[in-house]
């Protein structure tokens, strides 16, 4: 409460001083804040001078709940972090536990994880592209992206039985093998999806109105991006070639051929273009995984009651939004002693005060959209 | 002046290009389903309401009240009490609070007797009171065969197969 009061004080002082600059609340019920985020924006006319993001409306004590659950029981809770990329949350958590307990994962499970993970990345980027289009007034793009995302959700539903919170990965592999004919369905989806990407391009990338709206807006310099510890497309949009799939390969990512798209100037356009190209690369990875996938078991033999040895681990994966890390301290019991999630969107959102000042308030929506936040993950 | 006109024309042309490709979709079939009238066919694995499966010969519950599902449930939504000793042990009462259920399937995976299933296809669970989502043993008593994780698998080990049509549940399931 104190910080809010402080800013109310500031608001009062501001209004007393001059009428030129004023503090405006954007959110928590603003339709373009992608959830319950409150931005306190200082406006000079239409130009943003300062921006303070307020988070925490969705705080659910995820980490504290984790300390009171057995290792297996945390998996369904991790789904609820970044609900647009649940598979990655599962993956990050399971990977941390596997490294902590020294559980080897079967080959088929590794391939399926990569395959499902990249499909999830496509789905996540699709929903990002769609909602970004919605923010900028491109409603058709929104509908089309959701159409293709729905197909991926159908694939995931056939595999895990859920459409959003999959809880599909287990410590030691996957909960179940994929159903019969599912890999064929993935191939059919890719056949459908690949011609759709140029259609999105015609609707967005090639559109001059779209270009003019987002080029040169919300610039994040590489120095700022690094000093704010940004990751994922926000960092790569600033021109830094940093992708954990290449720089710190986890799983079997070192076996796949793919490029890391990077931007040049770090504006909204670059972040958009990086994500758009990542979809191409994900398609490439899925295709390679489909050809190489071996038969075999998908779950390593693990004990029903998992106990981790005393120690701690930090393990990270490259989620669609950036570096998603899980830090687990184990004290030898069935439950983690401390469980911490490094949420990429929380860190990326912290860089928003650097990106916004100097641009029009109408661009605030575009800049915020380009960060690709999921408030459930920000607040945890 | 000329630059302004050129940009104006560029924007206009972009819109025309976009409309052209949008127009094509006017003549394709809709991908949406008119939900209450039409329903999608759920995949076999769709996690929906629990049932307690029965032994198809004796029509008795397979559950032996071992408490494994209640202990692994992350949301603590399963409560039960058993009676009897050894092989005759059966649940006295068995309640699942679907207000809390997270549909994680852990209870099904952990069950050693294949006695609980979420592959039921019952997903329209809306009710007018909170108690309408608390299911007891009678509501969850299966009326026939429901697939579970341990149901027969295909030779390729590719997961759950569709149930045989005879004695299947009330809801249509996808083969």
Coordinates of C-alpha atoms in Angstrom, one line a residue, chain B residues 120 122 143 146 168-173:
Chain B
X120 CA -15.4 -41.0 -19.6
X122 CA -18.6 -36.6 -19.4
X143 CA -22.4 -48.5 -15.7
X146 CA -14.5 -47.3 -19.5
X168 CA -19.9 -48.7 -23.5
X169 CA -21.0 -45.7 -21.4
X170 CA -23.7 -43.3 -22.1
X171 CA -21.6 -40.8 -24.1
X172 CA -20.4 -41.4 -27.6
X173 CA -16.7 -41.8 -27.8

